[in-house]
């Protein structure tokens, strides 16, 4: 039984780690297509096939051309794209180094909005790669800039912090953090934020709150107090399958995330009913 619980915990972590990457690759594709005079269709073919080295070579040639023209913007896009290539295959250490290079060129231009976007990438890869020291150092900086600019990363970064607590099994911190944060985000008026993502969908806030509720319930289930665990199960049982469909709206290939989350909810419902011999 302990082994099964470990496996389902791993599934939850992997699923939520991917769901948290709300923005996808659409904006980067548009920037690439607009900025670089190369065979864009060929690059996307290589990207989809995970042919990292040939795709990387194409981008490196474009970066070289940008640097010759002292085009920091073009270089930043290129390094960001190579970072995404390595992130795609799970090489988070190398991805982080390329995102850092992208950040340096964006910072050289002094565009704070672009700096905030790259910081978002760095925070995500720190979570995926379990570079928690990096996350702890960057989070207050990125969150301060997001607050100043009032971008949607103000909300998204907080979800990443919840993910960090989850990964580190800091369930008490996860519970207190999500307990305080959920009502704040529920009251947030998205119209007051500077939405920077072309692909940001209407259910952005609903998605953030849903994931925080899931973390909150899970943290309570992991608590040693029986009363708190009961509260956690009750909260988890409120998260019905229909609500999970918010994740399918944006990506046509994300059904596996939906089914993984549905499986997790079904698993804990099963645990709940079995413990109480409700059949």
CSV table of N, CA, C and O in Angstrom, one decimal, residues 49-130:
chain,number,residue,atom,x,y,z
A,49,UNK,N,9.8,16.6,-33.2
A,49,UNK,CA,10.4,15.3,-33.2
A,49,UNK,C,11.5,15.2,-32.2
A,49,UNK,O,12.2,14.1,-32.1
A,50,UNK,N,11.7,16.2,-31.3
A,50,UNK,CA,12.7,16.2,-30.3
A,50,UNK,C,14.1,16.1,-30.9
A,50,UNK,O,15.0,15.5,-30.3
A,51,UNK,N,14.3,16.6,-32.1
A,51,UNK,CA,15.7,16.5,-32.7
A,51,UNK,C,16.4,17.8,-32.3
A,51,UNK,O,16.5,18.8,-33.0
A,52,UNK,N,16.9,17.7,-31.1
A,52,UNK,CA,17.4,18.9,-30.4
A,52,UNK,C,18.6,19.5,-31.0
A,52,UNK,O,18.7,20.7,-31.2
A,53,UNK,N,19.6,18.7,-31.4
A,53,UNK,CA,20.9,19.3,-31.9
A,53,UNK,C,20.7,20.0,-33.2
A,53,UNK,O,21.2,21.1,-33.4
A,54,UNK,N,20.0,19.4,-34.2
A,54,UNK,CA,19.7,20.1,-35.5
A,54,UNK,C,18.9,21.4,-35.3
A,54,UNK,O,19.2,22.4,-35.9
A,55,UNK,N,17.9,21.3,-34.4
A,55,UNK,CA,17.1,22.5,-34.1
A,55,UNK,C,18.0,23.6,-33.4
A,55,UNK,O,17.9,24.8,-33.7
A,56,UNK,N,18.8,23.2,-32.5
A,56,UNK,CA,19.7,24.1,-31.7
A,56,UNK,C,20.6,24.8,-32.7
A,56,UNK,O,20.9,26.0,-32.6
A,57,UNK,N,21.2,24.0,-33.7
A,57,UNK,CA,22.1,24.6,-34.7
A,57,UNK,C,21.4,25.7,-35.5
A,57,UNK,O,22.0,26.7,-35.7
A,58,UNK,N,20.2,25.5,-35.8
A,58,UNK,CA,19.5,26.5,-36.6
A,58,UNK,C,19.3,27.8,-35.7
A,58,UNK,O,19.6,28.9,-36.2
A,59,UNK,N,19.0,27.6,-34.5
A,59,UNK,CA,18.8,28.8,-33.6
A,59,UNK,C,20.2,29.5,-33.3
A,59,UNK,O,20.3,30.7,-33.3
A,60,UNK,N,21.2,28.7,-33.2
A,60,UNK,CA,22.6,29.3,-32.9
A,60,UNK,C,23.0,30.1,-34.1
A,60,UNK,O,23.7,31.2,-33.9
A,61,UNK,N,22.7,29.7,-35.3
A,61,UNK,CA,23.1,30.5,-36.5
A,61,UNK,C,22.3,31.9,-36.4
A,61,UNK,O,22.9,32.9,-36.8
A,62,UNK,N,21.1,31.8,-36.0
A,62,UNK,CA,20.3,33.1,-35.9
A,62,UNK,C,20.8,34.0,-34.8
A,62,UNK,O,20.8,35.2,-34.9
A,63,UNK,N,21.2,33.3,-33.7
A,63,UNK,CA,21.8,34.1,-32.5
A,63,UNK,C,23.1,34.8,-33.0
A,63,UNK,O,23.3,36.0,-32.7
A,64,UNK,N,23.9,34.1,-33.7
A,64,UNK,CA,25.2,34.6,-34.2
A,64,UNK,C,24.9,35.9,-35.1
A,64,UNK,O,25.6,36.9,-34.9
A,65,UNK,N,23.9,35.8,-35.9
A,65,UNK,CA,23.5,36.9,-36.8
A,65,UNK,C,23.0,38.1,-36.0
A,65,UNK,O,23.3,39.2,-36.2
A,66,UNK,N,22.3,37.8,-34.9
A,66,UNK,CA,21.7,38.8,-34.0
A,66,UNK,C,22.9,39.5,-33.3
A,66,UNK,O,22.9,40.8,-33.2
A,67,UNK,N,23.8,38.8,-32.8
A,67,UNK,CA,24.9,39.4,-32.1
A,67,UNK,C,25.8,40.3,-32.9
A,67,UNK,O,26.3,41.3,-32.5
A,68,UNK,N,25.9,39.9,-34.2
A,68,UNK,CA,26.7,40.7,-35.1
A,68,UNK,C,26.0,42.0,-35.3
A,68,UNK,O,26.7,43.1,-35.6
A,69,UNK,N,24.7,42.1,-35.2
A,69,UNK,CA,24.0,43.3,-35.4
A,69,UNK,C,23.7,44.0,-34.1
A,69,UNK,O,23.0,45.0,-34.0
A,70,UNK,N,24.3,43.5,-33.0
A,70,UNK,CA,24.1,44.0,-31.6
A,70,UNK,C,22.6,44.0,-31.3
A,70,UNK,O,22.1,45.0,-30.7
A,71,UNK,N,21.9,43.0,-31.7
A,71,UNK,CA,20.5,42.8,-31.5
A,71,UNK,C,20.3,42.0,-30.3
A,71,UNK,O,20.2,40.8,-30.3
A,72,UNK,N,20.2,42.6,-29.1
A,72,UNK,CA,20.0,41.9,-27.9
A,72,UNK,C,18.6,41.2,-27.8
A,72,UNK,O,18.5,40.1,-27.3
A,73,UNK,N,17.6,41.8,-28.4
A,73,UNK,CA,16.3,41.2,-28.4
A,73,UNK,C,16.3,39.8,-29.2
A,73,UNK,O,15.8,38.8,-28.7
A,74,UNK,N,17.0,39.8,-30.4
A,74,UNK,CA,17.1,38.6,-31.1
A,74,UNK,C,17.8,37.5,-30.4
A,74,UNK,O,17.5,36.4,-30.4
A,75,UNK,N,19.0,37.9,-29.8
A,75,UNK,CA,19.8,37.0,-29.0
A,75,UNK,C,19.0,36.4,-27.9
A,75,UNK,O,19.0,35.2,-27.6
A,76,UNK,N,18.2,37.2,-27.2
A,76,UNK,CA,17.4,36.8,-26.0
A,76,UNK,C,16.4,35.7,-26.5
A,76,UNK,O,16.2,34.7,-25.8
A,77,UNK,N,15.7,36.0,-27.6
A,77,UNK,CA,14.7,35.1,-28.1
A,77,UNK,C,15.4,33.7,-28.5
A,77,UNK,O,14.9,32.6,-28.2
A,78,UNK,N,16.6,33.8,-29.1
A,78,UNK,CA,17.3,32.6,-29.5
A,78,UNK,C,17.7,31.8,-28.3
A,78,UNK,O,17.4,30.5,-28.2
A,79,UNK,N,18.3,32.4,-27.3
A,79,UNK,CA,18.7,31.6,-26.1
A,79,UNK,C,17.5,31.1,-25.3
A,79,UNK,O,17.5,30.0,-24.8
A,80,UNK,N,16.4,31.9,-25.3
A,80,UNK,CA,15.2,31.4,-24.7
A,80,UNK,C,14.7,30.1,-25.4
A,80,UNK,O,14.2,29.2,-24.7
A,81,UNK,N,14.7,30.1,-26.7
A,81,UNK,CA,14.2,29.0,-27.5
A,81,UNK,C,15.1,27.8,-27.2
A,81,UNK,O,14.5,26.7,-27.1
A,82,UNK,N,16.4,27.9,-27.2
A,82,UNK,CA,17.3,26.8,-26.9
A,82,UNK,C,17.0,26.2,-25.5
A,82,UNK,O,16.9,25.0,-25.3
A,83,UNK,N,16.7,27.2,-24.6
A,83,UNK,CA,16.3,26.7,-23.2
A,83,UNK,C,15.1,25.9,-23.3
A,83,UNK,O,15.0,24.8,-22.6
A,84,UNK,N,14.1,26.3,-24.1
A,84,UNK,CA,12.9,25.5,-24.2
A,84,UNK,C,13.1,24.1,-24.9
A,84,UNK,O,12.4,23.1,-24.5
A,85,UNK,N,14.1,24.1,-25.8
A,85,UNK,CA,14.4,22.8,-26.4
A,85,UNK,C,14.9,21.8,-25.4
A,85,UNK,O,14.5,20.6,-25.3
A,86,UNK,N,15.8,22.3,-24.5
A,86,UNK,CA,16.3,21.4,-23.5
A,86,UNK,C,15.3,21.1,-22.4
A,86,UNK,O,15.3,20.0,-21.8
A,87,UNK,N,14.5,22.1,-22.1
A,87,UNK,CA,13.4,21.8,-21.1
A,87,UNK,C,12.5,20.7,-21.6
A,87,UNK,O,12.0,19.9,-20.8
A,88,UNK,N,12.2,20.7,-22.9
A,88,UNK,CA,11.3,19.8,-23.5
A,88,UNK,C,11.8,18.3,-23.3
A,88,UNK,O,11.0,17.4,-23.1
A,89,UNK,N,13.1,18.1,-23.3
A,89,UNK,CA,13.6,16.8,-23.2
A,89,UNK,C,14.0,16.5,-21.7
A,89,UNK,O,14.6,15.4,-21.4
A,90,UNK,N,13.8,17.4,-20.8
A,90,UNK,CA,14.0,17.1,-19.4
A,90,UNK,C,15.4,17.5,-18.9
A,90,UNK,O,15.8,17.1,-17.8
A,91,UNK,N,16.2,18.1,-19.8
A,91,UNK,CA,17.5,18.5,-19.3
A,91,UNK,C,17.4,19.9,-18.7
A,91,UNK,O,17.8,21.0,-19.3
A,92,UNK,N,17.0,20.0,-17.5
A,92,UNK,CA,16.6,21.3,-16.8
A,92,UNK,C,17.9,22.1,-16.5
A,92,UNK,O,17.8,23.3,-16.4
A,93,UNK,N,19.0,21.4,-16.2
A,93,UNK,CA,20.2,22.2,-15.8
A,93,UNK,C,20.7,23.0,-17.0
A,93,UNK,O,21.0,24.2,-16.9
A,94,UNK,N,20.7,22.4,-18.2
A,94,UNK,CA,21.2,23.1,-19.4
A,94,UNK,C,20.1,24.2,-19.8
A,94,UNK,O,20.4,25.3,-20.2
A,95,UNK,N,18.8,23.8,-19.7
A,95,UNK,CA,17.8,24.8,-20.0
A,95,UNK,C,17.9,26.0,-19.1
A,95,UNK,O,17.8,27.1,-19.6
A,96,UNK,N,18.2,25.8,-17.8
A,96,UNK,CA,18.3,26.9,-16.9
A,96,UNK,C,19.5,27.9,-17.3
A,96,UNK,O,19.4,29.1,-17.3
A,97,UNK,N,20.6,27.3,-17.8
A,97,UNK,CA,21.7,28.1,-18.2
A,97,UNK,C,21.4,29.0,-19.4
A,97,UNK,O,21.8,30.1,-19.5
A,98,UNK,N,20.6,28.4,-20.4
A,98,UNK,CA,20.2,29.2,-21.6
A,98,UNK,C,19.1,30.2,-21.2
A,98,UNK,O,19.2,31.3,-21.8
A,99,UNK,N,18.3,29.9,-20.3
A,99,UNK,CA,17.3,31.0,-19.8
A,99,UNK,C,18.1,32.1,-19.1
A,99,UNK,O,17.7,33.3,-19.2
A,100,UNK,N,19.1,31.8,-18.4
A,100,UNK,CA,20.0,32.8,-17.8
A,100,UNK,C,20.6,33.7,-18.8
A,100,UNK,O,20.6,34.9,-18.7
A,101,UNK,N,21.1,33.1,-19.9
A,101,UNK,CA,21.7,33.9,-21.0
A,101,UNK,C,20.6,34.8,-21.6
A,101,UNK,O,20.9,36.0,-21.9
A,102,UNK,N,19.4,34.3,-21.8
A,102,UNK,CA,18.3,35.1,-22.3
A,102,UNK,C,18.0,36.2,-21.4
A,102,UNK,O,17.8,37.4,-21.9
A,103,UNK,N,18.0,35.9,-20.1
A,103,UNK,CA,17.7,37.0,-19.1
A,103,UNK,C,18.8,38.1,-19.2
A,103,UNK,O,18.5,39.3,-19.1
A,104,UNK,N,20.0,37.7,-19.3
A,104,UNK,CA,21.1,38.7,-19.4
A,104,UNK,C,20.9,39.7,-20.6
A,104,UNK,O,21.1,40.9,-20.4
A,105,UNK,N,20.5,39.1,-21.7
A,105,UNK,CA,20.4,40.0,-22.9
A,105,UNK,C,19.1,40.9,-22.8
A,105,UNK,O,19.1,42.0,-23.2
A,106,UNK,N,18.1,40.3,-22.2
A,106,UNK,CA,16.9,41.1,-22.0
A,106,UNK,C,17.2,42.2,-21.0
A,106,UNK,O,16.7,43.4,-21.2
A,107,UNK,N,17.9,41.9,-19.9
A,107,UNK,CA,18.3,42.9,-18.9
A,107,UNK,C,19.1,44.0,-19.5
A,107,UNK,O,19.0,45.1,-19.1
A,108,UNK,N,20.0,43.6,-20.5
A,108,UNK,CA,20.8,44.6,-21.1
A,108,UNK,C,20.0,45.7,-21.8
A,108,UNK,O,20.4,46.9,-21.9
A,109,UNK,N,18.8,45.3,-22.3
A,109,UNK,CA,17.9,46.2,-23.0
A,109,UNK,C,17.1,47.0,-22.0
A,109,UNK,O,16.4,48.0,-22.4
A,110,UNK,N,17.0,46.5,-20.8
A,110,UNK,CA,16.2,47.2,-19.7
A,110,UNK,C,14.7,47.1,-19.8
A,110,UNK,O,14.0,47.9,-19.2
A,111,UNK,N,14.2,46.2,-20.6
A,111,UNK,CA,12.8,46.0,-20.8
A,111,UNK,C,12.3,45.2,-19.6
A,111,UNK,O,12.4,43.9,-19.6
A,112,UNK,N,11.6,45.8,-18.6
A,112,UNK,CA,11.2,45.1,-17.4
A,112,UNK,C,10.1,44.0,-17.7
A,112,UNK,O,10.1,43.0,-17.0
A,113,UNK,N,9.3,44.3,-18.6
A,113,UNK,CA,8.2,43.3,-18.9
A,113,UNK,C,8.9,42.0,-19.5
A,113,UNK,O,8.5,40.9,-19.1
A,114,UNK,N,9.8,42.1,-20.4
A,114,UNK,CA,10.5,41.0,-20.9
A,114,UNK,C,11.3,40.3,-19.8
A,114,UNK,O,11.4,39.0,-19.8
A,115,UNK,N,11.9,41.0,-18.9
A,115,UNK,CA,12.7,40.5,-17.8
A,115,UNK,C,11.8,39.6,-17.0
A,115,UNK,O,12.1,38.5,-16.6
A,116,UNK,N,10.6,40.1,-16.7
A,116,UNK,CA,9.6,39.4,-15.9
A,116,UNK,C,9.2,38.1,-16.6
A,116,UNK,O,9.0,37.1,-15.9
A,117,UNK,N,9.0,38.1,-17.9
A,117,UNK,CA,8.7,36.9,-18.6
A,117,UNK,C,9.7,35.8,-18.5
A,117,UNK,O,9.5,34.6,-18.4
A,118,UNK,N,11.0,36.2,-18.7
A,118,UNK,CA,12.1,35.3,-18.6
A,118,UNK,C,12.3,34.8,-17.2
A,118,UNK,O,12.6,33.6,-16.9
A,119,UNK,N,12.1,35.6,-16.2
A,119,UNK,CA,12.1,35.2,-14.8
A,119,UNK,C,11.1,34.1,-14.5
A,119,UNK,O,11.4,33.1,-13.8
A,120,UNK,N,9.9,34.2,-15.2
A,120,UNK,CA,8.9,33.2,-15.1
A,120,UNK,C,9.4,31.9,-15.6
A,120,UNK,O,9.2,30.8,-15.0
A,121,UNK,N,10.1,31.9,-16.7
A,121,UNK,CA,10.7,30.7,-17.3
A,121,UNK,C,11.7,30.1,-16.3
A,121,UNK,O,11.8,28.8,-16.1
A,122,UNK,N,12.6,30.9,-15.7
A,122,UNK,CA,13.6,30.4,-14.8
A,122,UNK,C,12.9,29.8,-13.6
A,122,UNK,O,13.4,28.7,-13.1
A,123,UNK,N,11.9,30.4,-13.0
A,123,UNK,CA,11.2,29.8,-11.9
A,123,UNK,C,10.6,28.5,-12.2
A,123,UNK,O,10.7,27.5,-11.4
A,124,UNK,N,10.0,28.3,-13.4
A,124,UNK,CA,9.4,27.1,-13.8
A,124,UNK,C,10.5,26.0,-13.8
A,124,UNK,O,10.3,24.9,-13.4
A,125,UNK,N,11.6,26.3,-14.5
A,125,UNK,CA,12.7,25.3,-14.7
A,125,UNK,C,13.3,24.9,-13.3
A,125,UNK,O,13.8,23.8,-13.1
A,126,UNK,N,13.4,25.9,-12.4
A,126,UNK,CA,13.9,25.6,-11.1
A,126,UNK,C,13.1,24.6,-10.3
A,126,UNK,O,13.5,23.8,-9.6
A,127,UNK,N,11.7,24.7,-10.5
A,127,UNK,CA,10.8,23.8,-9.9
A,127,UNK,C,11.0,22.4,-10.6
A,127,UNK,O,11.1,21.4,-9.9
A,128,UNK,N,11.0,22.4,-11.9
A,128,UNK,CA,11.1,21.1,-12.6
A,128,UNK,C,12.4,20.4,-12.3
A,128,UNK,O,12.5,19.2,-12.2
A,129,UNK,N,13.5,21.2,-12.2
A,129,UNK,CA,14.8,20.6,-12.0
A,129,UNK,C,15.2,20.4,-10.5
A,129,UNK,O,16.2,19.9,-10.2
A,130,UNK,N,14.2,20.9,-9.6
A,130,UNK,CA,14.4,20.8,-8.2
A,130,UNK,C,15.7,21.6,-7.8
A,130,UNK,O,16.4,21.3,-6.8
